[in-house]
Amino acid sequence: MNPRILLVIVSCVLSVLTGLVISRGGGSGPATRTRPLIGLSMDTLKEERWQKDRDLFVAEAGKLGADVEVLSANSSDTRQLADVEALITRKVDALVIIPKDAAAMAKAVNLAHQAHIPVLAYDRLITGCDLDLYITFDNVKVGELQAQFLAERLPATGKMRLLRIYGAKTDNNAKLFKQGQDHVLQPLIAAGKVEVLHEDWADDWKPENAKKIINAAITKHGPNFDAILASNDGTAGGAIQALTEEGIAGKVIVTGQDADLAACQRIVQGTQTMTIYKPLHLLSKQAAALAVRLAQHRPIIARDVSPNGQTDVPSVFLPIHSVTKDNLRDTVVKDGLVTEKDVFGR
Ligand code: BGC
């Protein structure tokens, strides 16, 4: 019997008994290796957050006695698949993947499994495969908090005229952010309190694509809108450039996500209104601990599951926070993600 099937049966029995889901990997590196080797395959290092994710992950894995080989695919599916193949050839004991394309990376997971290497999806889900484990933030909640922020700032009379920028269509998270936003917005749209004037997906999450979306909205409707629901800080930055060129930066509510340094600075300056802070130190540390356990074939307890179209993937969800000028110090600065001096200039 396929050992993976046996694991699924064990997992089912244990979940009935304890209400938990157990996931266990089966990788096996060369006998001469004394420290586990983890392969980290990243979509991109473009956004500031991913550089932090990488550094924190590698440092934590090192503390736990493991080595990490990191490859970044520069937003190319072909390159990411080749990266994973290279890591499999290196006989890594566990693979951690931040997929560019949720569906395309199923092939990478299947290849890893053929080589008996367990796979942990980091922050972004991989769909349509027998993924071992997933660690992330509550991404639907991210979208809900972004939209809730707008819902609490509706104009006293009339409707809030809104532009919406979604993320990359290929990123499962982008769909979850939209789903969360829709939960909050749809009743307000139905009640005539919010009108969406323009909406679009920003390919590859690129700020320049977000800017084009806002430029197109301005061409169509003029600068007559109250808020931009940007799904992350990168796209918020692109949107704010368009607003600056139009002379209305600071007059329009702009949301974001990631607490990038540039976004925190914009929040202090008043051109961006909020961001969602996702404590990356928690994600990267827990992910490193989980990856090391997978590499060492030790059992893992995950309390949640994420359906990925093929299976219910054992999942770990971490908390998130809505951040404005008022609580920047008590959250992002306090946790050391950015410094007081970098954000406030003193
Ligand atoms: C992440 C965001 C990030 C975006 C673009 C999403 O999957 O959850 O934190 O801003 O990708 O890289």
GROMACS .gro file of C-alpha atoms in nm, residues 41-231:
model
  191
   41SER     CA    1   1.093   2.774  -0.352
   42MET     CA    2   0.965   3.132  -0.371
   43ASP     CA    3   0.756   3.300  -0.641
   44THR     CA    4   0.928   3.634  -0.605
   45LEU     CA    5   1.137   3.856  -0.379
   46LYS     CA    6   0.990   4.171  -0.533
   47GLU     CA    7   0.768   4.279  -0.245
   48GLU     CA    8   0.956   4.372   0.070
   49ARG     CA    9   0.759   4.122   0.275
   50TRP     CA   10   0.901   3.819   0.090
   51GLN     CA   11   1.259   3.922   0.169
   52LYS     CA   12   1.161   3.934   0.536
   53ASP     CA   13   0.984   3.598   0.509
   54ARG     CA   14   1.297   3.442   0.359
   55ASP     CA   15   1.538   3.588   0.613
   56LEU     CA   16   1.324   3.501   0.915
   57PHE     CA   17   1.255   3.149   0.784
   58VAL     CA   18   1.621   3.071   0.714
   59ALA     CA   19   1.731   3.208   1.054
   60GLU     CA   20   1.471   3.008   1.244
   61ALA     CA   21   1.541   2.685   1.055
   62GLY     CA   22   1.911   2.739   1.134
   63LYS     CA   23   1.829   2.774   1.505
   64LEU     CA   24   1.636   2.449   1.486
   65GLY     CA   25   1.938   2.273   1.335
   66ALA     CA   26   1.837   2.267   0.967
   67ASP     CA   27   1.987   2.411   0.651
   68VAL     CA   28   1.778   2.586   0.386
   69GLU     CA   29   1.837   2.620   0.016
   70VAL     CA   30   1.636   2.911  -0.124
   71LEU     CA   31   1.542   2.963  -0.489
   72SER     CA   32   1.327   3.249  -0.618
   73ALA     CA   33   1.150   3.220  -0.955
   74ASN     CA   34   1.118   3.589  -1.041
   75SER     CA   35   0.744   3.551  -1.113
   76SER     CA   36   0.785   3.272  -1.371
   77ASP     CA   37   0.591   2.944  -1.348
   78THR     CA   38   0.842   2.766  -1.572
   79ARG     CA   39   1.129   2.879  -1.358
   80GLN     CA   40   0.952   2.786  -1.035
   81LEU     CA   41   0.893   2.432  -1.162
   82ALA     CA   42   1.260   2.408  -1.265
   83ASP     CA   43   1.358   2.537  -0.917
   84VAL     CA   44   1.153   2.266  -0.749
   85GLU     CA   45   1.304   2.002  -0.977
   86ALA     CA   46   1.652   2.126  -0.881
   87LEU     CA   47   1.564   2.103  -0.511
   88ILE     CA   48   1.430   1.750  -0.559
   89THR     CA   49   1.757   1.656  -0.733
   90ARG     CA   50   1.939   1.796  -0.427
   91LYS     CA   51   1.735   1.543  -0.226
   92VAL     CA   52   1.596   1.799   0.018
   93ASP     CA   53   1.420   1.641   0.315
   94ALA     CA   54   1.118   1.874   0.291
   95LEU     CA   55   0.999   2.135   0.044
   96VAL     CA   56   0.839   2.466   0.129
   97ILE     CA   57   0.669   2.636  -0.166
   98ILE     CA   58   0.532   2.989  -0.206
   99PRO     CA   59   0.360   2.933  -0.540
  100LYS     CA   60   0.321   3.197  -0.807
  101ASP     CA   61   0.034   3.004  -0.961
  102ALA     CA   62  -0.182   2.794  -0.725
  103ALA     CA   63  -0.281   2.542  -0.994
  104ALA     CA   64   0.047   2.522  -1.188
  105MET     CA   65   0.245   2.421  -0.880
  106ALA     CA   66   0.037   2.102  -0.832
  107LYS     CA   67   0.283   1.942  -1.073
  108ALA     CA   68   0.572   2.037  -0.843
  109VAL     CA   69   0.396   1.877  -0.546
  110ASN     CA   70   0.337   1.556  -0.745
  111LEU     CA   71   0.703   1.542  -0.848
  112ALA     CA   72   0.813   1.593  -0.488
  113HIS     CA   73   0.584   1.315  -0.370
  114GLN     CA   74   0.725   1.077  -0.633
  115ALA     CA   75   1.061   1.143  -0.463
  116HIS     CA   76   0.896   1.093  -0.117
  117ILE     CA   77   0.952   1.457  -0.021
  118PRO     CA   78   0.673   1.620   0.182
  119VAL     CA   79   0.551   1.968   0.082
  120LEU     CA   80   0.440   2.262   0.295
  121ALA     CA   81   0.265   2.550   0.111
  122TYR     CA   82   0.371   2.879   0.266
  123ASP     CA   83   0.117   3.165   0.276
  124ARG     CA   84  -0.040   3.067  -0.060
  125LEU     CA   85  -0.236   2.747  -0.119
  126ILE     CA   86  -0.149   2.499  -0.397
  127THR     CA   87  -0.465   2.360  -0.552
  128GLY     CA   88  -0.556   2.029  -0.720
  129CYS     CA   89  -0.297   1.808  -0.548
  130ASP     CA   90  -0.236   1.601  -0.237
  131LEU     CA   91  -0.056   1.881  -0.052
  132ASP     CA   92   0.077   1.777   0.292
  133LEU     CA   93   0.039   2.098   0.489
  134TYR     CA   94  -0.049   2.467   0.453
  135ILE     CA   95   0.041   2.758   0.681
  136THR     CA   96  -0.109   3.101   0.625
  137PHE     CA   97  -0.300   3.390   0.770
  138ASP     CA   98  -0.680   3.400   0.759
  139ASN     CA   99  -0.696   3.543   0.409
  140VAL     CA  100  -1.074   3.579   0.390
  141LYS     CA  101  -1.051   3.779   0.713
  142VAL     CA  102  -0.788   4.006   0.549
  143GLY     CA  103  -1.046   4.102   0.284
  144GLU     CA  104  -1.318   4.143   0.545
  145LEU     CA  105  -1.106   4.380   0.755
  146GLN     CA  106  -1.013   4.588   0.448
  147ALA     CA  107  -1.379   4.627   0.348
  148GLN     CA  108  -1.493   4.675   0.708
  149PHE     CA  109  -1.258   4.970   0.730
  150LEU     CA  110  -1.447   5.131   0.440
  151ALA     CA  111  -1.786   5.032   0.581
  152GLU     CA  112  -1.702   5.229   0.896
  153ARG     CA  113  -1.626   5.540   0.686
  154LEU     CA  114  -1.931   5.567   0.461
  155PRO     CA  115  -2.034   5.925   0.377
  156ALA     CA  116  -2.316   6.066   0.593
  157THR     CA  117  -2.529   6.113   0.283
  158GLY     CA  118  -2.521   5.950  -0.058
  159LYS     CA  119  -2.301   5.655  -0.152
  160MET     CA  120  -1.933   5.577  -0.124
  161ARG     CA  121  -1.792   5.571  -0.479
  162LEU     CA  122  -1.535   5.295  -0.482
  163LEU     CA  123  -1.257   5.165  -0.708
  164ARG     CA  124  -1.139   4.809  -0.647
  165ILE     CA  125  -0.797   4.661  -0.727
  166TYR     CA  126  -0.770   4.286  -0.686
  167GLY     CA  127  -0.440   4.097  -0.684
  168ALA     CA  128  -0.302   3.841  -0.931
  169LYS     CA  129  -0.573   3.609  -1.063
  170THR     CA  130  -0.327   3.318  -1.043
  171ASP     CA  131  -0.281   3.363  -0.667
  172ASN     CA  132  -0.542   3.179  -0.462
  173ASN     CA  133  -0.501   3.438  -0.186
  174ALA     CA  134  -0.615   3.716  -0.421
  175LYS     CA  135  -0.946   3.529  -0.464
  176LEU     CA  136  -0.981   3.484  -0.087
  177PHE     CA  137  -0.915   3.856  -0.024
  178LYS     CA  138  -1.188   3.941  -0.277
  179GLN     CA  139  -1.422   3.686  -0.118
  180GLY     CA  140  -1.377   3.851   0.223
  181GLN     CA  141  -1.426   4.199   0.077
  182ASP     CA  142  -1.743   4.082  -0.100
  183HIS     CA  143  -1.891   3.947   0.226
  184VAL     CA  144  -1.885   4.297   0.369
  185LEU     CA  145  -1.949   4.502   0.055
  186GLN     CA  146  -2.233   4.314  -0.113
  187PRO     CA  147  -2.502   4.409   0.143
  188LEU     CA  148  -2.383   4.773   0.127
  189ILE     CA  149  -2.393   4.771  -0.254
  190ALA     CA  150  -2.743   4.617  -0.242
  191ALA     CA  151  -2.853   4.887   0.005
  192GLY     CA  152  -2.724   5.162  -0.228
  193LYS     CA  153  -2.458   5.274   0.024
  194VAL     CA  154  -2.160   5.177  -0.192
  195GLU     CA  155  -2.118   5.198  -0.569
  196VAL     CA  156  -1.824   5.024  -0.739
  197LEU     CA  157  -1.727   5.253  -1.030
  198HIS     CA  158  -1.439   5.044  -1.159
  199GLU     CA  159  -1.268   4.716  -1.068
  200ASP     CA  160  -0.992   4.498  -1.213
  201TRP     CA  161  -0.723   4.239  -1.133
  202ALA     CA  162  -0.360   4.359  -1.118
  203ASP     CA  163  -0.156   4.100  -1.310
  204ASP     CA  164   0.130   3.959  -1.102
  205TRP     CA  165   0.034   4.202  -0.822
  206LYS     CA  166   0.245   4.467  -1.001
  207PRO     CA  167   0.214   4.828  -0.879
  208GLU     CA  168   0.237   4.955  -1.239
  209ASN     CA  169  -0.069   4.746  -1.329
  210ALA     CA  170  -0.255   4.889  -1.030
  211LYS     CA  171  -0.164   5.238  -1.147
  212LYS     CA  172  -0.305   5.159  -1.493
  213ILE     CA  173  -0.632   5.045  -1.333
  214ILE     CA  174  -0.669   5.376  -1.149
  215ASN     CA  175  -0.565   5.576  -1.457
  216ALA     CA  176  -0.836   5.395  -1.656
  217ALA     CA  177  -1.093   5.472  -1.384
  218ILE     CA  178  -0.996   5.841  -1.385
  219THR     CA  179  -1.021   5.855  -1.765
  220LYS     CA  180  -1.369   5.704  -1.746
  221HIS     CA  181  -1.515   5.879  -1.440
  222GLY     CA  182  -1.284   6.169  -1.363
  223PRO     CA  183  -1.134   6.205  -1.015
  224ASN     CA  184  -1.479   6.161  -0.859
  225PHE     CA  185  -1.446   5.876  -0.614
  226ASP     CA  186  -1.409   5.840  -0.238
  227ALA     CA  187  -1.202   5.529  -0.184
  228ILE     CA  188  -0.972   5.270  -0.340
  229LEU     CA  189  -0.991   4.917  -0.206
  230ALA     CA  190  -0.638   4.803  -0.295
  231SER     CA  191  -0.569   4.442  -0.197
   0.00000   0.00000   0.00000
